[in-house]
Structures are given as C-alpha cells and as structure tokens.
Amino acid sequence: MADPNLHRPMALQQTPVILPGHDFETVTETIAEIPLARRFPLGWVGFILVSLALLGALHMALGYLVMKGIGIFGTNQPVGWAFPIINFVWWIGIGHAGTLISAILMLFKQQWRMSIARFAEAMTIFAVACAAIFPVFHTGRPWLAAYWLFPYPNAMGLWPQFKSPLIWDVFAVSTYATVSVVFWYVGLIPDLATLRDRATSKIKARIYGMVALGWRGSARHWHRYEVASLILAGLSTPLVLSVHTVVSFDFAVSVIPGWHATIFPPYFVAGAIYSGFAMVLTLAIPVRRFYGMESLITMRHIDNMAKVMLATGLIVGYGYSMEAFFAWYSANPHEQFMIYNRMFGQYAWSYWTLISINVVMVQFLWLKRVRQNVGLLFVMSLIVNVGMWLERFVIVVTSLANDFVPSSWAHYTPTFWDYLLYAGTFGLFLTAFLLFLRFVPMISIFEVKTLLPQAKVEAEH
Amino acid sequence: MSHRLDTDSTQMGELDTTRRGQAIDLKAVRSKLRENVPQVWRSLDEVSDTAEFKKYLHREFPSNASEWLDPVGRRSFLKLMSASMALAGVTACTVQPQELIVPYVRQPEEEIPGKPLYFATAITQGGAATGLLVESHEGRPTKIEGNPDHPASRGATDLFAQGSVLTLYDPDRSQTILQLGDVRPWNAAIAAIRGGLSAQSASKGAGLRILTETVASPTLAAQIQQVLVTYPEAKWIQWEPVNRDNARAGARTALGRYVEPLYDLTRADVILSLDADFLSSDGALNLYYMRQFATRRRVEENADNLNRLYVVESDYTPTGGRADNRLPLKSSQIEAFSRAVAAGVGASGVSGTAPSEAAAFASAVAKDLSEHKGRAVVIAGDSQPPAVHAIAHAINAAIGAPVSYVPTAEIVPSEQNAALRELVADINASKVQMLVIVGESNPVYSAPADLKFEDAIKRVGLVVHSGLFFDETATYSHWHIPAAHYLEAWSDARTIDGTVSIVQPLIQPLYGGKSPHEVIATMTDRPERNGYDVVREYWQSAAAAFGRSGETGSSTRQAAPTRSAQPVSPKPGSEGTAGEGGFEKSWRKWLHDGVIAGSAPQAGAAAATVAPDVATRVAQAGAPIEGIEINFRRDPTIYDGRYANNGWLQELPKPMSKLTWDTAAHIAPKTAEDHDLENGDLITIEHEGRTIEAPVFVMPGHAKDSVTITVGYGRSRAGRLGTDTGYNAYELRGSTAPFFGAAKILKTGEEYDLAVTQEHWAIEGRNLIRSATLEEFKKNPAFVKEMEHAKEGKRISLYPDKEYRGQQWGMSIDMNACTGCMACVIACVAENNIPVVGKVQVKTNREMHWLRIDRYFAGNPESPDAYMQPLPCQQCENAPCEVVCPVAATTHSAEGLNDMVYNRCVGTRYCSNNCPWKVRRFNFLLYQDWNTPTFKLQRNPDVTVRSRGVMEKCTYCVQRINAARIQAKREDTPQQPRLIRDGEVVTACQAVCPAEAIVFGDINDPNSRVAKLKASPRNYTMLEDLNTRPRTTYLAAVKNQNPDPALHNNPMVGHHGSTTHEASEGGGH
C-alpha cells in the first residue's frame, strides 16, 4: 500500500503506523523477547504485587459479601442498584474499545489497529471478567443467581422470564465474553507458535507449543486463519453495538424517570466506546514507554485514539443535551423534576463534574497539540474514565433516589465494602493484564510485519 | 417448655396451673420440700438449695449467667454465636437436629392443627380496657384483633395492642423470682411478703403502701380494698407517669365529681380540640372516637355530613392532621384561648381574651360553635390544666354539646401525682416500711425528677416489685416477682363506658410469671390463690349479689374515691344467675363474647351538671409562659417507656415525625431558625434547674417558642433493645408541671443520628394526594379527574388485557378517614412476620414495613396541612415489577394479585427499582431472628418467614384470601356455586383500622363495598398516567375549612404545578 503521506502537504502529514528502521527480525525480536525473557522486570514485579494485593481485597470483599449479604453495601430502598451496577456498566463499556478495534476497524481495513488490537482485546476480556462479577454478586442470593438466570431444562419446568432485560443481559454479556475470548485466542495462535519456536527453555516450548495448537504456518493454516478471523470479526461487529444497547435496556425498559429514555442505546454505545478508548490510552501510554514500543505504537495511534474519543465524546454530550430536551419537551412533571434534580438536587456535584469532563474537557482534543502531548492525554484519559463512571452514577443513583413518590426519596452513601469491591476488580484486571504483558506477545507480531515495506514488496510479486 | 404449650385448652379456661414435684424418700429433703415446694425440681441438690447448686444454676441459665450482665462478655458471646451461625450457613446442607415430635394423645377440644382459634380477652392500658380477639395457633397467641362486640374496640385495636403480643414472647422478660439477685422460689416470696405484713399488723398497716398502675380491674380493686380493710392505715397509690389527673381534676372542678365525659361525635357538626389528641393518644377512647369521627368524614351520600374540626395545639398530632382549621399555639396559651372561646359562646360567666395571634381564630371558632348549638363539642386535652377542662365542660354546657357523663373506667379514680408526692413524703418521713409495686409504672425510671424517687425507695425496708421486666424499679427492690403478661393471666377490666370484659389467658405463663391478682392475694388471708380462682370467685359473688338485690349495675361506681369493696354487679344473661350451673353458663358466655353484657351503666347513671359558679372556680388564670416552653407527651409508639424493649413498636415510625428508635425535641421551623438548629442537632434543655440533652426534630406546624419531647426513652434497664436508646425526658419532668413548663434551650454543637423513615415531607406539586374544600367538592364532586394529566381511557398495552372470570381483588383507601395512627402498619408487621431491622438499618433506609403511611405537609411551613396516605403494594394490573424480574419470581395470579415467590427470588432488586411506589422491601441482611425460640412461637405459621437476599412486599394478606377460599370451596356445589363473599376476607390492615379507611374486596362484584367505593367520584389512582392500573386506589380528601378570611387556610393540593417546588423548604436531607 502506498504511503498515505506521499501526496499530503507537510502540515497534514501523519506519523506512520510503524516507525522506520524495523525489519521482520526486529519486529519479532522487540515483541517476542518480553514473554521469553528469563528475568522479571523490577517494575513489573512492583506492579504485580500491588495488583495481587488488590486481588486479595477482591476475594475478601466477595467472601464477606457472601457471608453477610449485600447489606454490607450502601444500597438501600429506594436505591436498589448502586455501585455494583455502576461498576458493571463501566467495566462492560470499557471492553467495547477492544472489540471495536479488533472487529470493526479490521473490517474497515484500518491498518493502525494492528499494533494496538491485541492488548485492547485483552483489555476487553479482562474488563468483561471484572464486569461479570458484579451482576452475579450484587444479587441477594448469588449462589442461585449464578445459574437460575440461564435457561436450563429442569424438573420443575421453570424458565427465566424472557421479558426481563436482565435475561437479555445474560445472553448479551455471555455471548460477548465467549466471542471475545475466541477471537482473541484465534488471533494469538500464530504468535504463540513463534514463541514456541523461539523458546529457550523446554518448559516454555512445551507450554507455548500446547497453546499454539500445532500451528506450522502452512498456506492452508493461513487460509483457515484468515477465514476464521474474518468470520469472528463479522460476529463481533454487531456485538459492539448490541451489548451496550442491551445493557442500556436495563434502564430504558423500566418506568423510572431518568432511565426510561429512547436515546439510551446509541448514547450508551457511544459512551462505551468513549470510555473504552480512554482506557486503551490509559494502558497504551505507559506500556509503550515501559517496554520501549514507541516505534510500534506510534503517535499516529495515539492521535487516532484521541480522535475517536473526541467523536464519541461529542455523541455522549449530545445525549446529555437530548435528555434535558426530552424532559422539557415531554411536559411530564416527573421527567422535568428528574433533570432539575440532577442539576440542582442532592447529587448535583456529580452531574456538573461529569458535564465538565465529558462535554467541556473533551473539546481540548480538537487541538493537535493536546493530542500529541502524551502525558496530558494520559491524565485526560484517566479523567475521562472518572467522568464516565460518574455518568453511570448519575443515571443509576440520582434517578432512583428521587423518583415518583417523594415520601420514598432518600440518600445513598456507599460503604467501605462498595469501594473495596470496586478496587478489588482493579486487582483482577491489573493482575490479568500484567500476566498478559509478561507471558503473551502484547502486539500481534505477524500482523505488524504486514505493515513493513518488505511485506508489501513481497505481496506485490 | 413444651408442656406449657400443648396442654392449654384455654378456650374455656380451665388451666392446669402448676405441676408439683414428687416427694423423695429422704427426710431432710422432705422437710425442705414441705416448706419450700418448687414447682418442678431437677435434683436433690436443688431442693436442698446448696451453694454449689446455686452457682451451677447461675451458670447454667444464660438469662442468669453473669456474662449477660457484663456487656463485654455478652458482646463476645454474641460474636461467637454469630460467627458460628455464619459458619453453619457456609456449610449449608447441615444435618437437621434430631427432634422428637409427640402427637396429641388427646385432641384438645376444637383444635384442628393448622386452623387458628380465636379467644376473647382484653388489654388494659391507661386505666381502660380494649376488648380483643386473639388468634391462637396450636396454643400460641400470634395475632391480636379487636373484639367487634366491645364498645372501645368495635373490631379495631390501637398499635399497642398489636405490639403487645411481641412483649409476651420477649426473651428479655424477667424469668425468675429474685431476692437481691438470688433466685428464689415463689413460696419464699410469699413468706417474705407475709413476714413484712405481720410486722405491719400492729400498726394496722401504717407502714404499708401498695403502688399500682391505674386499676381498671374490678377484681383487683376489690382485692386491694380487701387488703385495706385488714390494714386500714395502709395506703393504695395508683400512679402512672402519663396519667389523666388534669381531666379528673377538671371534671371535679366543673362537675363536682370524677366523671368521664363521653362525647357523641356522630352528632357533632363542629368539634374544637383544645390540645386534645383525642383521635390518637389522649384519653383511652381513641378507637371509639376515631370510628365516630370517620363516619362524619364520608361525603358520598351527603356532602353536608362532613363535620368541621378545629384543633388548637402546640405539637403537631394526628388529630391536628385531621383538622379543617388548625392553630399552632403554645400549650400555656391554650387556657387563655379557651377562656376567649368560652366568653364568645357565653359560657356561664367565663371571660378572657385570646393571645393576639389567636384572637381571630378564637372568635371564628366561638361564632361557629354558637351557630351549631346542640351539634358542637369542645374536647380538652389531658395535658391541659384542670381549668381548661372545666372551661371545656362549661362551654359544652353552654352550647348543649352531645356529651354524657359516665363513671370513670378506673374503679377508684384519683389524682395520681398528688398521691405519689404524698408517698414520697411519707417515705422520707420514715413512715413507710413496706412498699409493694405492681405493674409497669416503673417509678424509679419514670417518677417526676423532683421527687427523687430512687433516693426515697432506698429508705424503705421491704420493697416488693412485680413487673414483666427486671427494670429500673426492680433493681431497687428487695424482691422481684416476674409478672404474667395479660395474655398469660386471668383478670378482668373495665372500659370507659363501663363495660367489663373478662381477661382470659391464651397460654400458660412462659416464665412462670404471677398476675397482679396472685401477687395481691399473697397479702390476703388466702395467699396462695391462682388468678383464675380469684377472678371467678369475684364474679360468682357479684352474680350472686345481683341475684339477691336485683340491681342493675353500677351501684358502687361512685365518682369520688371510695374504699368500698363491693363488687360491680353484672347484668345476668337471660338464663339467670341462679346456682352454680347458671353462673357457669353466664361465665362461659362472658368469656366467649369478651364482654359482660349489661355491665355498662345505664344512660344517665352519672348525670352531672356544670356548677353554676364554674367561672369563679376557674377564676385564677394560669400564666402563659414567656420565652421557650417545654412540653412532655406520651410517646406515640413506646407509650410511657413500657414498650421500650418491643422491636415492633420501636421501629414503628411515629405518626407525624416518622422517627424510629428515638425521641426528639420537636420545634417549629421558626424556632429552629432563631436558634440556628437543624434536624439531629443536639440541644440542652433546661427546665426547673434540671437539664437534659436531646436531638432536635423540626416539626412544621409546631407552635413557635415551644419544644415538645416524648417520654419513654433513655432507659437504663429495659432489655437488649430498649436499654440506652434515646434520651430520657423524665429526668427533666417535674411533679408540679408534668406536661408543660418554662425552659431554656441551648445548642451544643454536637449532632445525633435520627432514623427517620420519610426524609422528604413536601409533595413537590405532584397529584399523588388530592384534596378539595367542601365548596369545591359540592361544585364538582369529580374534582379528582381534573387533576389527572393524562387523557382518560388511554390505556394502551402491548399485551391483551387479562380476563378475570371469577374474582379479582382490589382495595380502596379513604384519605378523608385515615388519621395516620399507624395501627395498620404494626398489624401488618404482626400478621406477616415482618422482621425488625434496628436503628442503623432504618437509618440506611432499609426498614421492612410492607405498608407505610406517607405523611406530607402542604402550605405554609408555620401552619401546614398534613395529609396521610397509607401505601401498601398497589397490586398493579400491568405491574412494572413483573416484567423485569429475570427469574419470574413475581408473577400475576389468576385473581389479579401480584404474587411474590420467595423461593424463586434471587434478589436482583430490579422489581423494586421499577416500582414507582417503592413499596417493595428487600432482605439486605439476615433480618429475621431465626434463633430466639420464643420469637418462633409468635410467628404466623401461614406466612413464610423470609430469609436473607429475598424481596418481599404486601400480598393483600393472601393467606387470609386462601383461608376464605378453602372455606368457600368446601361449601361450593355445582347447584349453588359459592364464591368468597364480600367481607369474608379482611386484610390485617383493614381489620385493625379504627377509621375503617381501608376496604378490601372483589372488584368484579359491583355490589361489593370496595367496588362501590371505587365508583365514588372521589376515587383516584396514584400515577395513573403510567398505565400500570393499580388495584389499590384512593378516595380524595375533602376539607371543611371555615371560609372566614381572617383564618389562615392552606391551598388544596393535587393540581399539577399549583404548588411551587418546596424542595428547598421541605427537603430535609
């Protein structure tokens, strides 16, 4: 493929998706040496210790939760859903970026996706794993909720209630998790074979050999691989839209003002991609620095991701304005009170914080200077994640705390255990992610190679 | 314990009282046994009463174990217990403990396992009885209902009667006879009392005092009077901390005698309440008045039926909430107000001017009263001084009020505070050597602070205390005898109109308690008599006396104090009273009916006229209090503190403040502003040189510069729930100004957590509550329809409408009748095994009440209107909860009910989120007490006991529907199909409601009461525009305000946008 910068004026020239100086060997070397290294980098060890501590906290929180009941959280009447559901939506939303990158951008043949797709997908899987903890454990009886929500044949002839959005959720999220894992793993197979071949110890060769499923790189293998990944990309693409649409139905299908809104599906999907890209940036920026991957994850990637954030952030901002408009236009006093309450009620601080992040701050991404400032982007991506968490807080908590009957209005305050469980899922996420960085090639070796000029020459033969 | 449970065929009452131990072939033991017969003994060690055995006993029983008294030891014990419970829960599939079940050898009469029996009895409180029907499951009383044949009940009960069944099973009740902490047998106690008495015989009992609650039991009064005959110098003091001295003294001032005014509110078009909460807490006829009042609030047939209620009061009470015109006024100014009204209606020479801010109100009221001569009534509150009562009597005489005067319900009326003051003076003068305290008045805790009762009681040589709990007074007593609960003991009790009921027990005493009759009997020449014999013998002789004299009844019920021991004569049944057989027949009928027919005095039995010189008798006007005034009131839920250990009552929100587990100093919003106070701020209250701390509760509509605090909290020995809860207002209350006096308040700067179930009091301009003035209603009876903001009949649904061929249920709640008394809420708790969650959980908004009463204030915060809205599950036809449950744990029944399937519930709480009324309740933790054995006895076996993690909500008492259905199906034949008849299913909330505000029934039957009410023009649906089609609907309030422009009238509510956002004003988070 021709260099995209060839016919552009200097000002619009883009950084290439792979910096000059790489050949097949250096690409393989740079990426594969990390999982195959003998020693554990000191920084990595430090991070994993923190992550393991948080993972321990997760176990403690879950153990205490099962022992005592969900009363250890701040959830109450009328706020029947709070931190767990907010965290669930937040984690699921984060996952969306990975699927978007690996599936939709693949179908659209966006080359810049190749060097970030692998770990974005890993992020998706780990985020979905974190998310899945909440809907199960926030129930009163998780030991039953874990399987009664699935349609399984039983002696009593009882089925789930298919009218309930929570059942749709079960299908949406479990499908999403399955497809994501399969897609990710299929994409890993050629690289795992590379590791197997380069392994210096017998044990490593054995393990990588096993998980590489006998990949030999034959033309037939490559053919099957291409077909499979195309099919999986095709399967994943609707999931990017459907999963968060279904999650938004949890709210939109209800009757509660602030939940019952037709704009929710697109607004939720955009919000998910917005927060997902923020998370990819949060992870990519330190990782490329730490592992010296600036030549593979270039400023071009960073810039593109910031642009996606800007675009989806604007959609989210549109969603906020439409919520307010609908409330006014509906002439429904409950709807009108809902938006009034968000702006000036007991949780007004959360509303204005999220507006200043998701509507105001995101406008700075119009500036190339901002998009090119890696440190600033890192901070902004963190803030965007806070903002998107607050968005779910506003939707879930403020709507429930002040709904139809004023006598039931109340205040919700999270407890220590709410925070601990949330922090604990970071433990799970980071532990999994750090293990991924250490033992799996974080960038797709064979795909990045196709970006090299050498690859193109051969392809043109 | 089992033998106590399975043997009582209580229905006609022959209770096997005691089981005696068998003699053993050992001389020493035999002699011990002879003098010291324990009811049951376990070893010879016990009989010989060795020190080792005592020690063993002390360690053996947790109730006596020293760990329980040591808070730290108790805490670690509880921790261990809970940890082991938690571990037991973790293992889940444990082997059930082996339990042997012995079937009935002989089937008790009428007992069908699984079917409850109902027995008539009565509860006495505040010196008057309420007749009850108690539901008994296999010998366990589980639920209290009112006795429809009893004049003070008419099928309804108040919240205390509902809660009393939990006190019966309270594991903290005193369980053993104690002498200075040592466990002693009953006959040792008898010996001690006899010993004390014999020391008194020389002085004819000059050193003997008997302190009881207000006695409404003819038998007990006769027993005590018999003791007083033997010991003529002894004194009997009746005393309760919240007594009716003012009403008694006022009656004596105006009428010359202690009599009870009995108002006929059905004939009253205009009612003026002078600080009288007659619908909820004043006097003892709340239920009676509430029913009468409610009949005059129905406007369906005749709009002019609507009465008009004026209330002048300091605190905001439920009666004030029902007022058409209400004036907040300091208690100390109400006397001046009443004088002005009396002058206005021309009541025999009484003159005076109302305080300036109340002048317009007083003249408007006086005008209205004068215009309704013969159809208007003035009621004075028990907390108002005697002069106000006397003036009220004078006004009633002047306007020809429909009031009759009857003898008091207490057998011997007295002025109690004076008697207690005299007792303390006698003790301090070393005149008292023996003090017998019977009942729950608990003077060490509750006596006026200036009397220093706890110092005085130490000077008495022998103090014998009998009460349900080892309370503050018990700790100062030499002997403590556990009392039998009224559901465990025989007695009798009179109510306000004079009707007497026999109190029959439902169960053998759980802890070997002794009834007051048995305790007083120890002081007579036959000390070891059981209550049954005493009561029966009294009535036998009463019946015989009647047979001889042929009198009609109330010959001995003098209004003035008397020492007459003559019994009250019952009117015999038609069968006559001749002979034992005849008496047995009457006795059985009395027990069955719950009332002694004809025991009420005939009309005019206590005819009284207001003295012509009443004006001079009340000439000395009480001075209004400058500055801050403190008011002491009875607590709406824990009474005078006696229910402090009752979880149901502690957790029941107070009707107006919705506060639980605490008392608070109510102040007006203006006073709060003046002193820079907010809800929960701790203040110091100083009164007569004494100070206490108390948290503030800002009560809209409270009188300015006035503080109201309820007594009953801050107990030091109430039990596990009641001890150290809240602040003790008794420490502030003196004997000279028991209800109000001058005070100072000071902000401390500290804060205190108040657990309130309704934090938000404004309606936010929503049409949930709808009201109109009488004029508006007459102009447009269907005014509620105009308040709807969705088009009528626009009922679209994705699903076809369900057809109900048989029956479908519905409920109608009349907001014009409801006073918000909370009896329905606690009835629901008792019926449906609803757990108590505790203050911390209430504070986090996790109370479990299936039915709540929403209280809204509307209008000017200084003098707002109050609206009460009972809110059970709305049982929607298009229920939003049903569609969102992922496991179909809440489904629609064939009769339209919205059922909860506890077994299937996994606890997503989605149903609750999607419920616009937020009536669903979730078991966030294991709230139900699964361990305490006595609580297991209390539970309704027809209702599932829910566990952790499950959603629950109002079922329309589906267990009662099913019971009725079983009955209907048994009588159903193809020739004559039998449906459940109207009125056959009465929900727990409906049954208890004194105002008959709740009506339940089949809405498919156009002739059912509920269907007719739903056809009323006042009928409306909450949140109709959501199209969920609730089966519970409301009848809008119609207020009969005095249109006089000089009076402040708040606008009616229900028009959308008619009221501004009161969020800033009425918020209160």
Coordinates of N, CA and C in Angstrom, one line a residue, chain A residues 65-81 138-145 148-149 158-161 163-167 249-251 253-256 259 332-334 337 340 346 400 402-411, chain B residues 86 90 757-760 762-764 766 768 789 799 844-846 852 854 856 871 880 882-888 902-910 912-918 920-922 924-926 948-951 1022-1023 1025-1026 1056 1061 1069:
Chain A
L65 N -19.0 -10.6 51.5 CA -20.3 -10.4 50.9 C -21.2 -11.6 51.0
V66 N -20.6 -12.7 50.6 CA -21.4 -14.0 50.6 C -21.8 -14.4 52.0
M67 N -20.9 -14.1 52.9 CA -21.2 -14.5 54.3 C -22.3 -13.6 54.9
K68 N -22.2 -12.3 54.7 CA -23.1 -11.4 55.4 C -24.4 -11.0 54.6
G69 N -24.2 -10.9 53.3 CA -25.3 -10.5 52.4 C -25.0 -9.1 51.9
I70 N -25.8 -8.7 50.9 CA -25.4 -7.4 50.3 C -25.7 -6.2 51.1
G71 N -26.2 -6.4 52.3 CA -26.4 -5.3 53.2 C -25.1 -4.6 53.6
I72 N -24.0 -5.3 53.3 CA -22.7 -4.6 53.6 C -22.5 -3.4 52.7
F73 N -23.2 -3.4 51.6 CA -23.1 -2.2 50.7 C -24.0 -1.1 51.2
G74 N -23.9 0.0 50.5 CA -24.8 1.1 50.9 C -26.1 1.1 50.2
T75 N -26.3 0.1 49.4 CA -27.6 0.0 48.6 C -28.8 0.0 49.6
N76 N -29.9 0.7 49.2 CA -31.0 0.7 50.1 C -32.3 0.8 49.4
Q77 N -33.4 1.1 50.0 CA -34.6 1.5 49.4 C -34.6 3.0 49.4
P78 N -34.8 3.6 48.3 CA -35.2 3.2 47.0 C -34.0 2.9 46.1
V79 N -32.8 3.2 46.5 CA -31.6 3.0 45.6 C -31.2 1.5 45.6
G80 N -32.0 0.7 44.8 CA -31.8 -0.7 44.8 C -30.5 -1.2 44.1
W81 N -30.1 -0.3 43.1 CA -28.9 -0.6 42.4 C -28.0 0.6 42.7
H138 N -24.0 -8.9 43.2 CA -24.8 -7.9 43.8 C -26.2 -8.4 44.1
T139 N -26.5 -9.6 43.6 CA -27.9 -10.2 43.9 C -27.9 -10.6 45.4
G140 N -29.1 -10.8 45.9 CA -29.3 -11.3 47.2 C -28.8 -12.7 47.4
R141 N -29.0 -13.5 46.4 CA -28.6 -14.9 46.6 C -27.8 -15.3 45.3
P142 N -26.5 -14.9 45.3 CA -25.6 -15.2 44.1 C -25.5 -16.6 43.8
W143 N -25.6 -17.5 44.8 CA -25.4 -18.9 44.6 C -26.6 -19.5 43.7
L144 N -27.7 -18.8 43.7 CA -28.8 -19.2 42.8 C -28.8 -18.3 41.5
A145 N -28.5 -17.0 41.7 CA -28.5 -16.2 40.5 C -27.5 -16.6 39.5
W148 N -29.7 -19.6 37.8 CA -31.1 -19.6 37.6 C -31.5 -18.6 36.4
L149 N -30.5 -17.7 36.1 CA -30.8 -16.8 35.0 C -30.5 -17.4 33.6
L158 N -39.3 -24.7 35.0 CA -39.2 -23.3 35.2 C -38.2 -22.7 34.2
W159 N -38.6 -21.6 33.6 CA -37.6 -20.9 32.7 C -37.4 -19.5 33.2
P160 N -36.4 -18.9 32.7 CA -36.2 -17.5 33.0 C -37.4 -16.7 32.4
Q161 N -37.5 -15.5 32.8 CA -38.6 -14.6 32.3 C -38.0 -13.8 31.1
K163 N -39.1 -11.7 29.2 CA -39.4 -10.3 29.1 C -38.4 -9.4 29.8
S164 N -37.6 -9.9 30.7 CA -36.8 -9.1 31.5 C -35.5 -8.7 30.9
P165 N -35.1 -7.5 30.8 CA -33.9 -7.1 30.2 C -32.7 -7.7 30.9
L166 N -32.8 -8.1 32.1 CA -31.7 -8.8 32.8 C -31.4 -10.1 32.1
I167 N -32.4 -10.8 31.6 CA -32.1 -12.0 30.8 C -31.4 -11.7 29.5
F249 N -30.9 -1.2 27.9 CA -32.2 -1.6 28.1 C -32.6 -1.9 29.5
D250 N -31.6 -2.3 30.3 CA -31.8 -2.5 31.8 C -32.5 -1.2 32.3
F251 N -32.1 -0.1 31.8 CA -32.6 1.1 32.3 C -33.8 1.6 31.4
V253 N -35.9 0.2 29.6 CA -37.2 -0.6 29.6 C -38.0 -0.3 30.8
S254 N -37.3 0.2 31.9 CA -38.1 0.5 33.1 C -38.9 1.7 33.0
V255 N -39.7 2.1 34.1 CA -40.6 3.2 34.0 C -40.0 4.4 34.8
I256 N -38.8 4.3 35.3 CA -38.3 5.3 36.2 C -37.8 6.5 35.3
W259 N -34.4 6.9 33.5 CA -34.0 5.6 33.0 C -34.8 5.4 31.7
N332 N -43.8 16.4 31.1 CA -44.1 15.5 32.1 C -43.4 15.9 33.4
P333 N -44.2 16.2 34.4 CA -43.5 16.8 35.6 C -42.5 15.9 36.3
H334 N -42.7 14.6 36.2 CA -41.7 13.7 36.7 C -40.4 13.8 36.0
F337 N -38.8 17.1 36.7 CA -38.1 17.1 38.0 C -36.8 16.3 38.0
Y340 N -34.1 18.5 36.6 CA -33.9 19.5 37.6 C -33.1 19.0 38.8
Q346 N -29.6 16.6 45.3 CA -28.6 16.2 46.3 C -27.3 15.7 45.6
L400 N -32.9 6.9 40.9 CA -33.6 6.0 41.9 C -33.9 6.8 43.2
N402 N -34.6 9.8 43.8 CA -35.7 10.8 43.8 C -36.6 10.4 42.6
D403 N -37.5 9.5 42.8 CA -38.4 9.2 41.7 C -39.8 9.7 41.8
F404 N -40.8 8.8 41.7 CA -42.2 9.3 41.7 C -42.7 9.8 43.0
V405 N -42.6 9.1 44.0 CA -43.3 9.3 45.3 C -42.3 10.0 46.3
P406 N -42.4 11.3 46.5 CA -41.4 12.0 47.3 C -41.2 11.3 48.7
S407 N -42.2 10.6 49.3 CA -42.0 10.1 50.6 C -40.9 9.1 50.6
S408 N -40.6 8.4 49.5 CA -39.6 7.4 49.4 C -38.2 8.0 49.1
W409 N -38.1 9.2 48.9 CA -36.8 9.8 48.5 C -35.8 9.6 49.6
A410 N -34.6 9.3 49.2 CA -33.6 9.1 50.2 C -32.2 9.4 49.7
H411 N -31.3 9.2 50.5 CA -29.9 9.5 50.1 C -29.2 8.2 50.1
Chain B
A86 N -22.8 -18.0 61.1 CA -22.3 -17.8 59.8 C -21.6 -19.0 59.2
V90 N -22.4 -21.3 56.0 CA -21.5 -21.6 54.9 C -21.6 -23.1 54.5
T757 N -38.0 7.5 58.7 CA -38.4 6.7 57.5 C -38.8 7.5 56.4
Q758 N -39.2 8.7 56.6 CA -39.6 9.6 55.5 C -38.8 10.9 55.6
E759 N -37.9 11.0 54.8 CA -37.0 12.2 55.0 C -37.6 13.4 54.3
H760 N -38.4 13.2 53.3 CA -38.9 14.3 52.5 C -40.3 14.5 52.8
A762 N -42.4 17.2 51.5 CA -43.2 18.0 50.6 C -43.7 17.1 49.4
I763 N -44.8 17.5 48.9 CA -45.4 16.7 47.8 C -44.8 17.1 46.4
E764 N -44.1 18.2 46.4 CA -43.4 18.6 45.2 C -44.5 18.9 44.1
R766 N -47.0 17.4 43.2 CA -47.5 16.2 42.4 C -48.9 15.9 42.8
L768 N -50.2 13.1 43.7 CA -50.4 11.9 44.4 C -51.4 12.0 45.5
H789 N -53.3 14.3 34.6 CA -52.7 15.0 33.5 C -52.6 14.1 32.2
Y799 N -49.8 -6.1 25.4 CA -50.4 -7.4 25.7 C -51.9 -7.2 25.8
T844 N -30.3 3.6 57.2 CA -29.9 3.4 55.8 C -31.1 3.1 54.9
N845 N -32.3 3.5 55.3 CA -33.5 3.3 54.5 C -33.7 1.8 54.2
R846 N -33.7 1.0 55.2 CA -33.9 -0.4 54.9 C -35.0 -1.0 55.7
R852 N -46.7 1.4 54.5 CA -46.2 2.6 55.2 C -47.3 3.6 55.1
D854 N -47.5 7.5 54.3 CA -46.8 8.6 53.9 C -47.4 9.9 54.5
Y856 N -47.4 13.9 54.3 CA -46.9 15.1 53.6 C -47.5 16.4 54.3
L871 N -49.7 3.4 52.2 CA -49.3 2.9 50.9 C -48.9 1.5 51.0
P880 N -45.2 -3.1 36.7 CA -43.9 -2.9 36.2 C -42.8 -3.9 36.8
E882 N -43.3 -7.0 37.5 CA -43.4 -8.4 37.0 C -42.5 -8.6 35.7
V883 N -42.6 -7.6 34.8 CA -41.9 -7.8 33.6 C -40.4 -7.8 33.7
V884 N -39.9 -7.2 34.8 CA -38.4 -7.0 34.8 C -37.7 -8.1 35.6
C885 N -38.5 -8.9 36.3 CA -37.8 -10.0 37.1 C -37.3 -11.0 36.2
P886 N -36.0 -11.3 36.2 CA -35.4 -12.3 35.3 C -35.8 -13.7 35.6
V887 N -36.2 -14.0 36.8 CA -36.5 -15.4 37.1 C -37.9 -15.7 37.4
A888 N -38.8 -14.7 37.0 CA -40.2 -14.8 37.2 C -40.6 -15.1 38.7
Y902 N -41.0 -16.3 47.0 CA -39.8 -16.1 47.7 C -38.7 -17.1 47.3
N903 N -39.2 -18.4 47.1 CA -38.2 -19.5 46.8 C -37.5 -19.2 45.5
R904 N -38.2 -18.5 44.6 CA -37.6 -18.3 43.3 C -36.7 -17.1 43.3
C905 N -36.9 -16.2 44.2 CA -36.3 -14.9 44.1 C -34.8 -15.0 44.3
V906 N -34.0 -14.4 43.4 CA -32.5 -14.4 43.6 C -32.1 -13.0 44.1
G907 N -32.9 -12.1 44.1 CA -32.6 -10.8 44.7 C -31.9 -9.8 43.8
T908 N -32.4 -9.6 42.6 CA -31.7 -8.6 41.8 C -32.2 -7.2 42.1
R909 N -33.3 -7.1 42.8 CA -33.9 -5.8 43.2 C -34.4 -4.9 42.0
Y910 N -34.4 -5.5 40.9 CA -34.9 -4.8 39.7 C -36.4 -4.5 39.9
S912 N -37.9 -3.8 42.5 CA -38.1 -2.7 43.5 C -37.7 -1.4 42.8
N913 N -36.6 -1.4 42.0 CA -36.2 -0.2 41.2 C -37.4 0.3 40.3
N914 N -38.0 -0.7 39.7 CA -39.0 -0.4 38.7 C -40.4 -0.1 39.3
C915 N -40.5 -0.2 40.6 CA -41.8 0.1 41.3 C -41.9 1.6 41.5
P916 N -42.8 2.2 40.9 CA -43.0 3.7 41.0 C -43.3 4.1 42.5
W917 N -43.9 3.1 43.2 CA -44.3 3.5 44.6 C -43.3 3.1 45.6
K918 N -42.3 2.3 45.2 CA -41.2 1.8 46.1 C -41.8 1.2 47.3
R920 N -41.7 -2.2 47.6 CA -41.1 -3.5 47.8 C -40.0 -3.3 48.9
R921 N -39.7 -4.4 49.6 CA -38.8 -4.4 50.7 C -37.8 -5.6 50.5
F922 N -36.5 -5.3 50.7 CA -35.5 -6.3 50.4 C -34.8 -6.7 51.7
F924 N -31.8 -7.2 52.9 CA -30.4 -6.9 52.6 C -29.5 -7.8 53.5
L925 N -29.9 -8.0 54.7 CA -29.1 -8.9 55.6 C -30.1 -9.9 56.1
L926 N -29.6 -10.8 57.0 CA -30.5 -11.7 57.6 C -31.2 -11.0 58.7
R948 N -32.5 -14.1 54.1 CA -31.6 -13.1 53.5 C -31.7 -13.1 52.0
G949 N -31.6 -12.0 51.4 CA -31.4 -11.9 49.9 C -32.7 -12.0 49.1
V950 N -33.8 -11.9 49.8 CA -35.1 -12.1 49.1 C -35.9 -10.8 49.1
M951 N -36.6 -10.6 48.1 CA -37.5 -9.4 48.0 C -38.9 -9.8 48.6
M1022 N -53.2 6.7 42.0 CA -51.9 7.3 42.0 C -51.2 7.1 40.7
L1023 N -50.5 8.1 40.2 CA -49.7 7.9 39.0 C -50.4 7.2 37.9
D1025 N -51.1 8.0 35.0 CA -50.6 8.2 33.6 C -49.5 7.1 33.3
L1026 N -49.0 6.4 34.3 CA -48.0 5.3 34.0 C -48.7 4.1 33.4
H1056 N -51.5 19.8 39.3 CA -50.1 19.8 39.0 C -49.7 21.2 38.8
H1061 N -42.3 24.3 43.8 CA -41.3 23.3 44.3 C -41.0 23.7 45.7
H1069 N -32.7 16.7 53.8 CA -31.8 15.6 53.7 C -30.7 15.9 54.6

